[in-house]
CSV table of C-alpha atoms and ligand atoms in Angstrom, one decimal:
chain,number,residue,atom,x,y,z
U,27,MET,CA,74.8,110.6,79.0
U,28,ASN,CA,76.8,107.8,77.3
U,29,VAL,CA,74.6,104.9,75.7
U,30,THR,CA,76.4,102.4,77.9
U,31,ARG,CA,77.2,104.3,80.9
U,32,GLU,CA,73.2,104.4,80.9
U,33,ARG,CA,73.1,100.4,79.6
U,34,ALA,CA,75.1,100.0,82.7
U,35,ALA,CA,72.8,102.2,85.1
U,36,ALA,CA,70.1,100.5,84.1
U,37,VAL,CA,71.9,97.0,85.3
U,38,LEU,CA,72.5,98.6,88.7
U,39,ALA,CA,69.4,99.8,89.3
U,40,GLY,CA,67.6,96.0,88.4
U,41,ASN,CA,70.0,94.9,90.4
U,42,TRP,CA,69.2,97.3,93.7
U,43,LEU,CA,67.2,95.4,96.5
U,44,GLY,CA,66.5,99.1,98.7
U,45,ALA,CA,69.4,98.7,100.8
U,46,SER,CA,72.1,96.7,98.9
U,47,THR,CA,72.2,95.4,95.6
U,48,VAL,CA,73.1,91.6,94.5
U,49,PRO,CA,75.3,90.3,92.1
U,50,SER,CA,73.5,88.9,89.9
U,51,ARG,CA,69.4,88.6,89.9
U,52,GLY,CA,69.0,84.5,89.5
U,53,LEU,CA,73.0,83.2,90.1
U,54,TYR,CA,73.2,85.0,93.4
U,55,PRO,CA,70.8,86.4,95.5
U,56,HIS,CA,72.2,88.6,98.1
U,57,GLN,CA,74.9,90.2,99.2
U,58,TRP,CA,78.7,89.5,98.8
U,59,SER,CA,81.3,91.5,100.5
U,60,TRP,CA,83.7,92.2,97.8
U,61,ASP,CA,81.1,92.6,95.0
U,62,SER,CA,79.4,95.3,97.1
U,63,ALA,CA,83.1,97.6,97.6
U,64,PHE,CA,83.0,97.7,93.5
U,65,ILE,CA,79.5,97.8,93.3
U,66,ALA,CA,79.6,101.4,95.5
U,67,PHE,CA,82.9,102.5,93.1
U,68,GLY,CA,80.4,102.7,90.2
U,69,LEU,CA,77.7,104.1,92.3
U,70,ARG,CA,78.8,107.8,93.8
U,71,HIS,CA,79.3,108.6,90.4
U,72,LEU,CA,75.5,107.4,89.4
U,73,SER,CA,73.9,108.3,93.3
U,74,PRO,CA,76.5,109.1,96.0
U,75,GLY,CA,74.0,108.0,98.7
U,76,ARG,CA,73.5,104.7,97.5
U,77,ALA,CA,77.1,103.8,97.3
U,78,ARG,CA,76.8,105.3,101.3
U,79,ARG,CA,74.2,102.5,101.6
U,80,GLU,CA,75.9,99.8,99.9
U,81,LEU,CA,78.6,100.2,101.9
U,82,ARG,CA,76.6,100.8,105.5
U,83,THR,CA,74.6,98.3,104.8
U,84,LEU,CA,77.7,95.2,104.5
U,85,PHE,CA,78.8,96.7,107.8
U,86,ALA,CA,75.9,96.5,109.5
U,87,ALA,CA,77.0,92.9,109.6
U,88,GLN,CA,80.0,92.8,110.7
U,89,TRP,CA,80.9,90.6,113.4
U,90,ALA,CA,81.7,91.5,116.7
U,91,ASP,CA,85.3,90.3,115.6
U,92,GLY,CA,85.5,92.1,113.6
U,93,ARG,CA,85.2,90.2,110.6
U,94,VAL,CA,83.3,91.4,107.6
U,95,PRO,CA,80.8,88.4,106.0
U,96,HIS,CA,81.6,86.9,102.6
U,97,ILE,CA,77.5,87.2,102.5
U,98,VAL,CA,74.7,88.8,103.6
U,99,PHE,CA,71.2,86.9,103.5
U,100,ASP,CA,68.3,88.7,102.1
U,101,PRO,CA,65.8,88.0,104.4
U,102,ALA,CA,63.2,88.2,101.3
U,103,THR,CA,65.4,85.7,99.1
U,104,PRO,CA,63.5,82.2,99.8
U,105,PRO,CA,66.6,80.8,101.6
U,106,GLU,CA,66.6,77.4,98.5
U,107,ALA,CA,67.8,80.2,96.6
U,108,TYR,CA,71.0,80.0,97.5
U,109,PHE,CA,73.3,77.4,98.2
U,110,PRO,CA,74.8,77.4,101.3
U,111,GLY,CA,71.9,79.5,102.7
U,112,PRO,CA,71.5,80.8,105.7
U,113,SER,CA,70.7,77.5,107.0
U,114,PHE,CA,73.9,76.1,106.6
U,115,TRP,CA,75.8,78.6,108.3
U,116,HIS,CA,74.3,79.2,112.3
U,117,ALA,CA,75.8,82.6,111.3
U,118,GLY,CA,72.5,85.1,111.3
U,119,ARG,CA,72.3,86.9,108.5
U,120,THR,CA,75.5,85.5,107.1
U,121,SER,CA,78.2,83.6,106.1
U,122,GLY,CA,81.4,83.5,108.3
U,123,LEU,CA,83.7,83.7,105.7
U,124,VAL,CA,85.2,86.9,104.7
U,125,GLN,CA,86.6,88.3,100.8
U,126,PRO,CA,89.0,90.4,100.2
U,127,PRO,CA,89.3,93.4,102.1
U,128,VAL,CA,88.7,96.0,99.1
U,129,HIS,CA,86.5,98.6,101.2
U,130,ALA,CA,88.4,100.7,102.5
U,131,ARG,CA,89.1,102.0,99.2
U,132,ALA,CA,85.4,102.1,98.3
U,133,VAL,CA,84.5,104.1,101.1
U,134,LEU,CA,87.2,106.5,100.5
U,135,ALA,CA,86.1,106.6,97.1
U,136,ALA,CA,82.5,106.6,97.7
U,137,HIS,CA,83.2,110.0,100.5
U,138,GLU,CA,85.8,111.7,97.5
U,139,ALA,CA,82.2,112.0,95.3
U,140,GLU,CA,80.2,114.1,98.2
U,141,PRO,CA,82.0,114.4,101.0
U,142,ASP,CA,80.6,113.1,104.3
U,143,ARG,CA,82.2,113.4,107.1
U,144,GLU,CA,79.3,111.6,109.4
U,145,PHE,CA,79.7,108.6,107.0
U,146,LEU,CA,83.3,108.4,107.1
U,147,ALA,CA,83.2,109.1,111.0
U,148,ALA,CA,81.1,105.9,111.0
U,149,LEU,CA,82.9,103.5,109.0
U,150,TYR,CA,86.6,104.6,110.2
U,151,PRO,CA,86.3,102.4,113.1
U,152,ARG,CA,85.0,99.5,111.8
U,153,LEU,CA,87.3,99.6,109.4
U,154,VAL,CA,89.9,99.7,111.8
U,155,ALA,CA,88.2,96.3,113.0
U,156,TRP,CA,88.1,94.6,109.8
U,157,HIS,CA,91.1,95.0,109.2
U,158,GLY,CA,92.6,94.0,112.7
U,159,TYR,CA,90.3,91.0,112.2
U,160,LEU,CA,92.6,90.3,108.7
U,161,ARG,CA,95.9,91.2,110.4
U,162,THR,CA,95.8,89.3,113.9
U,163,CYS,CA,93.8,86.2,113.9
U,164,ARG,CA,94.8,85.5,110.8
U,165,ASP,CA,98.1,85.4,110.9
U,166,ALA,CA,98.3,81.5,110.4
U,167,GLY,CA,101.6,81.0,108.9
U,168,GLY,CA,103.8,84.2,111.5
U,169,ARG,CA,105.1,85.8,108.5
U,170,GLY,CA,102.9,89.2,108.6
U,171,LEU,CA,100.3,88.1,106.5
U,172,VAL,CA,97.0,87.0,106.4
U,173,ALA,CA,96.3,83.2,105.8
U,174,ILE,CA,93.2,82.7,103.8
U,175,VAL,CA,91.1,79.1,104.9
U,176,HIS,CA,88.6,78.4,101.9
U,177,PRO,CA,88.8,78.8,98.1
U,178,TRP,CA,85.7,81.4,98.2
U,179,GLU,CA,87.2,83.6,100.8
U,180,SER,CA,89.8,84.5,98.0
U,181,GLY,CA,86.9,85.0,95.7
U,182,MET,CA,88.7,83.6,93.3
U,183,ASP,CA,87.3,80.3,94.1
U,184,ASN,CA,88.3,77.5,91.9
U,185,SER,CA,91.6,79.1,90.9
U,186,PRO,CA,94.4,76.2,90.0
U,187,ALA,CA,96.4,77.5,92.9
U,188,TRP,CA,93.7,76.5,95.5
U,189,ASP,CA,94.2,72.7,93.1
U,190,GLU,CA,97.2,71.6,95.5
U,191,PRO,CA,96.3,72.6,98.6
U,192,LEU,CA,92.5,71.3,98.5
U,193,THR,CA,93.7,67.2,97.9
U,194,ARG,CA,93.6,67.5,102.0
U,195,VAL,CA,90.0,68.2,101.5
U,196,PRO,CA,87.9,65.4,101.5
U,197,LEU,CA,84.7,65.4,99.3
U,198,ALA,CA,81.7,66.4,100.5
U,199,THR,CA,78.3,64.9,100.0
U,200,GLY,CA,74.5,64.8,99.8
U,201,PHE,CA,74.1,68.8,99.0
U,202,VAL,CA,72.2,70.5,95.8
U,203,ARG,CA,74.7,73.4,93.8
U,204,ARG,CA,71.9,75.9,93.2
U,205,ASP,CA,74.1,77.6,91.2
U,206,LEU,CA,73.5,74.9,88.1
U,207,GLU,CA,69.8,75.8,88.0
U,208,HIS,CA,71.4,79.6,86.7
U,209,GLY,CA,75.0,78.6,85.3
U,210,ASP,CA,76.4,76.3,82.3
U,211,ALA,CA,78.0,73.6,84.4
U,212,GLY,CA,81.4,74.2,81.7
U,213,ASP,CA,81.7,77.7,82.7
U,214,ARG,CA,80.9,76.8,86.9
U,215,PRO,CA,83.5,74.8,89.6
U,216,SER,CA,83.4,71.1,89.0
U,217,ASP,CA,81.4,68.8,91.5
U,218,ASP,CA,84.7,67.9,93.3
U,219,ASP,CA,85.6,71.8,93.9
U,220,TYR,CA,82.2,71.8,95.1
U,221,GLY,CA,82.4,68.5,97.8
U,222,ARG,CA,85.4,70.2,98.5
U,223,TYR,CA,84.2,73.7,99.7
U,224,VAL,CA,81.6,72.2,101.4
U,225,ARG,CA,83.2,70.4,103.5
U,226,LEU,CA,85.5,72.9,104.1
U,227,ALA,CA,83.1,75.6,105.1
U,228,ALA,CA,81.2,73.2,107.4
U,229,ALA,CA,84.4,71.9,109.5
U,230,TYR,CA,85.1,76.1,109.7
U,231,ARG,CA,81.2,76.3,111.1
U,232,ASP,CA,81.6,73.8,113.9
U,233,SER,CA,85.6,75.3,115.0
U,234,GLY,CA,82.9,78.0,115.5
U,235,TYR,CA,84.4,80.3,113.0
U,236,GLN,CA,87.6,79.5,114.5
U,237,ASP,CA,90.2,77.4,113.6
U,238,ILE,CA,92.8,77.2,110.8
U,239,GLY,CA,91.6,73.4,109.5
U,240,ASP,CA,93.1,71.9,106.0
U,241,PHE,CA,92.9,74.6,103.8
U,242,ALA,CA,95.5,77.7,105.0
U,243,VAL,CA,97.0,79.4,102.1
U,244,GLU,CA,98.4,83.1,102.1
U,245,ASP,CA,97.3,84.5,99.1
U,246,PRO,CA,98.9,87.4,97.2
U,247,GLY,CA,95.9,89.0,95.1
U,248,PHE,CA,94.8,89.2,98.8
U,249,ASN,CA,97.3,90.1,100.6
U,250,ALA,CA,98.3,93.3,98.2
U,251,LEU,CA,94.1,94.1,98.2
U,252,LEU,CA,95.0,94.7,102.3
U,253,ALA,CA,98.1,96.7,102.0
U,254,ASP,CA,96.0,98.7,100.2
U,255,ALA,CA,93.2,99.0,102.4
U,256,GLU,CA,95.9,99.9,105.1
U,257,LEU,CA,97.1,103.3,102.2
U,258,ALA,CA,93.2,104.1,102.4
U,259,LEU,CA,92.6,103.9,105.6
U,260,ALA,CA,95.4,106.2,106.0
U,261,GLU,CA,94.1,109.1,104.0
U,262,ILE,CA,90.9,108.3,105.5
U,263,ALA,CA,91.8,109.1,109.0
U,264,GLU,CA,93.7,112.1,107.7
U,265,GLU,CA,90.6,113.9,106.2
U,266,LEU,CA,89.2,112.8,110.2
U,267,GLY,CA,91.9,114.3,111.5
U,268,LEU,CA,92.9,111.6,113.1
U,269,PRO,CA,96.6,109.9,112.7
U,270,SER,CA,97.9,108.2,109.9
U,271,ASP,CA,101.3,106.7,110.7
U,272,ALA,CA,99.8,103.0,112.0
U,273,HIS,CA,98.1,102.1,108.9
U,274,ARG,CA,101.2,103.1,106.1
U,275,GLU,CA,103.3,101.1,108.3
U,276,ALA,CA,100.8,97.9,108.3
U,277,ALA,CA,101.0,98.9,104.4
U,278,ALA,CA,104.6,98.8,104.8
U,279,ARG,CA,104.7,95.4,106.6
U,280,LEU,CA,102.8,94.1,104.3
U,281,GLU,CA,104.5,94.8,101.6
U,282,LYS,CA,107.9,94.0,103.0
U,283,ALA,CA,106.1,90.7,103.9
U,284,MET,CA,105.0,89.4,100.5
U,285,GLN,CA,107.9,90.7,98.7
U,286,GLU,CA,110.5,88.9,101.3
U,287,THR,CA,108.5,85.6,101.1
U,288,LEU,CA,105.9,85.4,98.1
U,289,TRP,CA,108.3,87.1,95.0
U,290,ASP,CA,110.2,84.6,93.2
U,291,ASP,CA,111.1,84.7,89.3
U,292,GLY,CA,109.4,88.0,89.0
U,293,PHE,CA,105.3,87.4,90.0
U,294,PHE,CA,104.4,86.5,93.4
U,295,PHE,CA,102.8,83.1,94.2
U,296,ALA,CA,100.7,81.9,96.7
U,297,ARG,CA,102.0,80.3,99.8
U,298,ASP,CA,100.1,77.3,101.4
U,299,VAL,CA,100.6,77.4,105.2
U,300,HIS,CA,100.8,73.9,105.8
U,301,THR,CA,103.5,72.9,103.7
U,302,GLY,CA,105.3,76.2,104.0
U,303,ALA,CA,106.0,76.2,100.0
U,304,LEU,CA,104.8,78.4,97.4
U,305,ILE,CA,102.5,77.3,95.1
U,306,ARG,CA,103.9,78.0,91.5
U,307,GLU,CA,101.3,78.8,89.7
U,308,HIS,CA,100.6,81.9,87.8
U,309,THR,CA,97.1,83.3,88.8
U,310,CYS,CA,96.3,86.8,88.3
U,311,ALA,CA,96.5,87.3,91.9
U,312,GLY,CA,100.2,87.7,91.6
U,313,LEU,CA,99.7,90.6,89.6
U,314,LEU,CA,97.7,92.5,91.8
U,315,PRO,CA,100.4,93.4,93.6
U,316,LEU,CA,100.6,96.0,90.7
U,317,VAL,CA,97.5,98.1,93.1
U,318,LEU,CA,100.7,99.7,95.8
U,319,PRO,CA,101.4,102.7,94.1
U,320,ASP,CA,106.0,102.0,95.7
U,321,LEU,CA,106.2,98.3,94.4
U,322,ALA,CA,110.0,98.7,93.8
U,323,VAL,CA,109.6,94.8,91.4
U,324,ALA,CA,106.5,96.4,89.7
U,325,PRO,CA,109.0,96.6,86.2
U,326,ALA,CA,109.9,92.5,86.0
U,327,LEU,CA,105.4,92.0,87.2
U,328,VAL,CA,104.1,94.4,84.6
U,329,ALA,CA,107.0,91.7,82.3
U,330,THR,CA,105.4,89.0,83.3
U,331,ALA,CA,101.9,90.6,82.4
U,332,THR,CA,103.1,91.7,79.3
U,333,GLY,CA,104.7,88.1,78.1
U,334,PRO,CA,103.0,85.2,77.3
U,335,ARG,CA,101.7,84.3,80.4
U,336,PHE,CA,98.9,87.2,80.6
U,337,ARG,CA,99.8,89.3,77.4
U,338,LEU,CA,98.0,92.1,78.5
U,339,GLY,CA,97.4,94.3,76.0
U,340,ARG,CA,97.1,91.6,73.0
U,341,VAL,CA,94.4,89.8,74.7
U,342,HIS,CA,90.9,90.5,76.8
U,343,GLY,CA,91.1,92.2,79.9
U,344,VAL,CA,93.1,89.4,82.2
U,345,PRO,CA,93.1,86.6,82.1
U,346,SER,CA,92.6,84.5,85.4
U,347,TYR,CA,95.5,82.0,85.0
U,348,ASP,CA,98.4,81.5,82.5
U,349,LEU,CA,97.7,80.7,79.2
U,350,THR,CA,100.9,78.7,78.8
U,351,ALA,CA,99.1,76.4,81.2
U,352,PRO,CA,97.9,72.9,80.0
U,353,GLY,CA,95.0,74.0,82.4
U,354,PHE,CA,94.1,76.7,81.1
U,355,ASP,CA,90.4,77.4,80.0
U,356,PRO,CA,89.1,80.1,78.2
U,357,GLY,CA,85.6,79.6,79.9
U,358,ARG,CA,85.3,77.8,83.2
U,359,TYR,CA,85.6,80.8,85.9
U,360,TRP,CA,88.4,81.4,87.7
U,361,ARG,CA,90.5,79.2,85.1
U,362,GLY,CA,91.7,81.7,83.2
U,363,PRO,CA,88.5,84.0,81.8
U,364,SER,CA,89.3,87.3,82.0
U,365,TRP,CA,87.4,89.0,85.3
U,366,PHE,CA,86.8,93.1,85.0
U,367,ASN,CA,87.6,93.5,88.6
U,368,VAL,CA,90.6,91.6,87.9
U,369,GLY,CA,91.1,94.2,85.3
U,370,TRP,CA,89.4,97.4,86.9
U,371,LEU,CA,91.9,96.8,90.0
U,372,ILE,CA,94.8,96.1,87.2
U,373,ARG,CA,94.3,99.1,85.0
U,374,ARG,CA,94.9,101.1,88.8
U,375,GLY,CA,98.1,99.6,89.0
U,376,LEU,CA,99.1,100.3,86.0
U,377,LEU,CA,98.7,104.2,86.1
U,378,HIS,CA,100.1,103.9,89.5
U,379,HIS,CA,103.1,102.4,87.6
U,380,GLY,CA,103.4,105.2,85.3
U,381,GLU,CA,101.9,102.3,81.6
U,382,PHE,CA,99.5,104.5,80.3
U,383,ALA,CA,99.3,103.3,77.2
U,384,LEU,CA,98.6,100.0,78.2
U,385,ALA,CA,96.2,101.0,81.0
U,386,ALA,CA,94.4,102.9,78.8
U,387,GLN,CA,94.0,100.0,75.7
U,388,LEU,CA,92.8,98.2,78.6
U,389,ARG,CA,89.8,100.9,79.8
U,390,ASP,CA,89.0,100.8,75.7
U,391,ASP,CA,88.5,96.6,75.9
U,392,LEU,CA,87.1,96.7,79.2
U,393,VAL,CA,84.3,98.8,78.7
U,394,GLU,CA,84.0,97.6,75.0
U,395,THR,CA,84.1,94.0,76.2
U,396,ALA,CA,81.6,95.0,78.8
U,397,ALA,CA,78.8,96.6,76.9
U,398,GLU,CA,79.1,93.7,73.6
U,399,THR,CA,78.5,90.9,76.4
U,400,GLY,CA,75.6,92.7,78.2
U,401,PHE,CA,77.7,93.0,81.1
U,402,ALA,CA,79.4,89.4,81.7
U,403,GLU,CA,80.7,88.0,84.6
U,404,TYR,CA,83.4,87.1,83.0
U,405,VAL,CA,84.8,86.8,79.7
U,406,ASP,CA,87.5,84.4,76.9
U,407,PRO,CA,90.4,86.1,76.5
U,408,LEU,CA,91.3,85.0,73.3
U,409,THR,CA,87.5,86.3,71.3
U,410,GLY,CA,86.0,88.4,74.1
U,411,ALA,CA,82.6,86.0,74.1
U,412,GLY,CA,81.1,86.6,77.1
U,413,HIS,CA,80.3,83.4,79.9
U,414,GLY,CA,78.7,83.2,83.5
U,415,THR,CA,75.8,85.2,83.7
U,416,ARG,CA,75.1,88.1,82.9
U,417,SER,CA,73.7,92.2,84.2
U,418,PHE,CA,76.5,91.0,86.1
U,419,SER,CA,76.4,93.9,88.6
U,420,TRP,CA,80.5,94.8,89.1
U,421,THR,CA,81.0,94.9,85.6
U,422,ALA,CA,78.1,97.1,85.1
U,423,ALA,CA,79.9,99.7,88.2
U,424,LEU,CA,83.1,99.3,87.0
U,425,THR,CA,81.8,100.3,83.7
U,426,VAL,CA,80.1,103.0,84.8
U,427,ASP,CA,83.6,104.0,86.6
U,428,LEU,CA,85.0,104.1,83.8
U,429,LEU,CA,83.5,106.1,81.5
U,430,SER,CA,83.4,108.5,84.7
J,544,LIG,C1,80.9,83.3,93.1
J,544,LIG,O1,81.6,83.1,94.4
J,544,LIG,C2,80.5,82.7,95.1
J,544,LIG,C3,81.1,82.3,96.7
J,544,LIG,O2,81.2,82.9,97.3
J,544,LIG,C4,79.8,81.5,94.6
J,544,LIG,O3,80.5,81.0,93.3
J,544,LIG,O4,78.7,81.1,94.5
J,544,LIG,C5,83.5,84.7,92.8
J,544,LIG,O5,82.9,84.9,91.3
J,544,LIG,C6,83.4,85.6,94.3
J,544,LIG,O6,84.9,86.5,94.0
J,544,LIG,C7,82.0,86.5,94.1
J,544,LIG,O7,82.3,87.6,95.2
J,544,LIG,C8,80.7,85.8,93.8
J,544,LIG,C9,79.6,87.3,93.7
J,544,LIG,O8,79.1,87.7,93.0
J,544,LIG,O9,80.2,84.5,93.0
């Protein structure tokens, strides 16, 4: 076995709780939704049974309305280990927010690693309900696109694209940030960001997790991943001998709506649902539609990715934010650093669109950077230096996948 793969497997073993994996032992001591999907992509090569278990555990916490919660709290972990913990959410063992829907692809990949019809049949209706919740309850703009109601739902918490819509949200005070006990303040979101996150989450909680509040944004990353997930669901349906047209049509509708309403000047931008305006920040979320195999504008989007804003192929990974923007910060969370899940997704997109040399280069860089940084949470795109926590699960899992 390759040494890096062995080290990555050890990280995943160390972060395994028995039925799910924590993103990291100190900073994120519970189960996170999209982390678990990325983790399953790696686990399937090491232990397909553990990959299935990871996903089953997450979906066991699915709400009756179909939403898959963004955090499932581990009952054995002290509640004060993470803020906001279980008592904040008033939602039993879970939070009430969601995260990008990468799960259908992960379920399909786990099945492909070791076919298990019972697993597939059990997860299929849950995935249908999950996507159904997003498409119906979250179409706040009426454009056929999902709106996220909190920056945490994008998975890219302090993305510069959220700065403008967040100006409407007052600051909460009187809480203690547990994240700063584990992370360097310069690598994490600011106190002002946190104040707004907490206020927004509390307002959503107090509405019974129903009302679209001050923050509602159509994120191209989230919507592209949902379209891709619908395509994966179509494949799952076919595998089960069920009709799949509705899933392919849902994917096509999402792609059309993104193309018609979020695409401008060679890029996919987020839209602020309250103002109706595009948020003209170039973040890595706008590159994620590359995961869609029949994306007509792929050549133009690849040109943006390889151009001065992202310099794909000439920096480490895929920068989370425009390298030419005055606010670009190579070490601060989602405001510049390269994240491994994004690099892994973009590599898949490059393969779809015939960019084989660039995809191979990105793969080699991701594996090398992951190994050199001890599976860092994110890295400086200009130097490759690690930032955030180390022994981070999705970095390790996606490295296993790239090496398998
Ligand atoms: C980060 O988000 C959480 C809140 O959900 C946090 O900052 O505490 C993000 O990077 C998110 O994408 C990720 O899923 C989560 C756990 O790794 O951490």
